[in-house]
Amino acid sequence: MRRATGDKGFWLSFLINFAFRYQWGILGLLILVAHFVFPAIPLWVAFIPIAAWVLHAFILTLVLRLISRVPTDIFTQRENKNPYSKKTTDYYDANDIEPKT
C-alpha cells in the first residue's frame, strides 16, 4: 500500500478548506446584496469577508501543510522492551536485518 506524501495535493486541500468555510462567502454575498438594496453601504465592505474567506482557507492549508512536513520518528525501529514477546531475531536471521538510516 502506498504511503501518503505531503508534497502533493496542496491546491486540492486549499479548495476543500475553501468549501468548508462557505459561511464567509455567504456573508460576502449578503453584504453585496445589501449594497444594491441600500446604496449607502460601500461596495468594498462586501470584499472584506470574501478576502477573509480566501486568506483564512489559504493560511490554514499552509499551516497544516507545514505541520505535516515535520520530521517524525514513527518509522524508526525501537527496542523491544517487552520480555514476553518474540524478538525480531526469532522471525529473521540476525544477518538479514538491516538497520534503517
Short mmCIF file of C-alpha atoms in Angstrom, two decimals:
data_model
loop_
_atom_site.label_atom_id
_atom_site.label_comp_id
_atom_site.label_asym_id
_atom_site.label_seq_id
_atom_site.Cartn_x
_atom_site.Cartn_y
_atom_site.Cartn_z
CA MET A 1 0.00 0.00 0.00
CA ARG A 2 1.33 3.42 -0.92
CA ARG A 3 2.07 5.86 1.82
CA ALA A 4 0.58 9.34 1.65
CA THR A 5 3.06 12.09 0.91
CA GLY A 6 2.76 15.72 1.88
CA ASP A 7 4.19 17.13 -1.33
CA LYS A 8 1.07 16.70 -3.45
CA GLY A 9 -2.46 17.98 -3.19
CA PHE A 10 -1.91 21.48 -1.80
CA TRP A 11 -4.43 23.09 -4.11
CA LEU A 12 -6.95 20.31 -3.58
CA SER A 13 -6.61 20.77 0.18
CA PHE A 14 -7.00 24.51 -0.29
CA LEU A 15 -10.22 24.02 -2.24
CA ILE A 16 -11.55 21.66 0.40
CA ASN A 17 -10.75 24.17 3.15
CA PHE A 18 -12.28 26.86 0.98
CA ALA A 19 -15.50 24.83 0.68
CA PHE A 20 -15.64 24.08 4.41
CA ARG A 21 -15.62 27.83 5.16
CA TYR A 22 -18.51 28.71 2.87
CA GLN A 23 -20.08 30.94 5.56
CA TRP A 24 -17.63 33.71 4.66
CA GLY A 25 -18.87 33.61 1.06
CA ILE A 26 -22.50 33.76 2.17
CA LEU A 27 -21.69 36.77 4.34
CA GLY A 28 -19.94 38.46 1.42
CA LEU A 29 -22.91 37.82 -0.87
CA LEU A 30 -25.36 39.15 1.73
CA ILE A 31 -23.35 42.35 2.09
CA LEU A 32 -23.16 42.62 -1.71
CA VAL A 33 -26.95 42.30 -1.98
CA ALA A 34 -27.32 44.83 0.85
CA HIS A 35 -25.11 47.21 -1.16
CA PHE A 36 -27.53 47.08 -4.09
CA VAL A 37 -30.59 47.40 -1.86
CA PHE A 38 -29.12 50.15 0.33
CA PRO A 39 -26.69 52.24 -1.71
CA ALA A 40 -25.28 53.81 1.46
CA ILE A 41 -23.26 50.62 2.08
CA PRO A 42 -19.99 50.87 0.13
CA LEU A 43 -19.04 48.07 -2.27
CA TRP A 44 -15.63 47.48 -0.70
CA VAL A 45 -17.28 46.32 2.52
CA ALA A 46 -18.52 43.21 0.68
CA PHE A 47 -14.96 42.31 -0.28
CA ILE A 48 -13.74 42.17 3.34
CA PRO A 49 -15.41 38.82 4.19
CA ILE A 50 -14.54 37.45 0.76
CA ALA A 51 -10.87 38.33 1.27
CA ALA A 52 -11.03 36.88 4.79
CA TRP A 53 -12.57 33.71 3.32
CA VAL A 54 -9.74 33.22 0.84
CA LEU A 55 -6.96 34.19 3.27
CA HIS A 56 -8.30 32.05 6.09
CA ALA A 57 -8.53 28.94 3.90
CA PHE A 58 -5.09 29.58 2.38
CA ILE A 59 -3.32 30.23 5.69
CA LEU A 60 -4.94 27.21 7.33
CA THR A 61 -3.93 24.97 4.42
CA LEU A 62 -0.40 26.35 4.53
CA VAL A 63 -0.09 25.80 8.29
CA LEU A 64 -1.42 22.24 8.05
CA ARG A 65 1.00 21.53 5.18
CA LEU A 66 3.93 22.81 7.25
CA ILE A 67 2.83 20.73 10.23
CA SER A 68 2.62 17.61 8.08
CA ARG A 69 6.21 18.09 6.93
CA VAL A 70 7.66 17.99 10.45
CA PRO A 71 10.00 15.02 10.73
CA THR A 72 8.69 12.16 12.81
CA ASP A 73 10.27 9.11 14.34
CA ILE A 74 7.25 6.86 13.85
CA PHE A 75 9.07 4.62 11.37
CA THR A 76 12.30 4.19 13.32
CA GLN A 77 12.86 0.75 14.76
CA ARG A 78 12.53 0.82 18.54
CA GLU A 79 13.99 -1.54 21.08
CA ASN A 80 11.59 -4.26 22.17
CA LYS A 81 11.39 -3.97 25.96
CA ASN A 82 8.61 -6.50 26.45
CA PRO A 83 10.21 -9.62 27.95
CA TYR A 84 7.30 -11.89 26.92
CA SER A 85 7.09 -11.02 23.23
CA LYS A 86 9.08 -12.58 20.43
CA LYS A 87 12.16 -10.74 19.35
CA THR A 88 12.86 -9.75 15.76
CA THR A 89 15.62 -12.34 15.62
CA ASP A 90 13.01 -15.05 16.24
CA TYR A 91 11.45 -14.18 12.85
CA TYR A 92 14.59 -13.43 10.81
CA ASP A 93 18.24 -14.29 10.91
CA ALA A 94 20.36 -11.69 12.65
CA ASN A 95 22.32 -11.17 9.40
CA ASP A 96 19.20 -10.36 7.36
CA ILE A 97 18.17 -7.37 9.46
CA GLU A 98 19.45 -4.08 8.10
CA PRO A 99 19.36 -1.00 10.31
CA LYS A 100 17.30 1.85 8.98
CA THR A 101 19.02 5.18 8.49
#
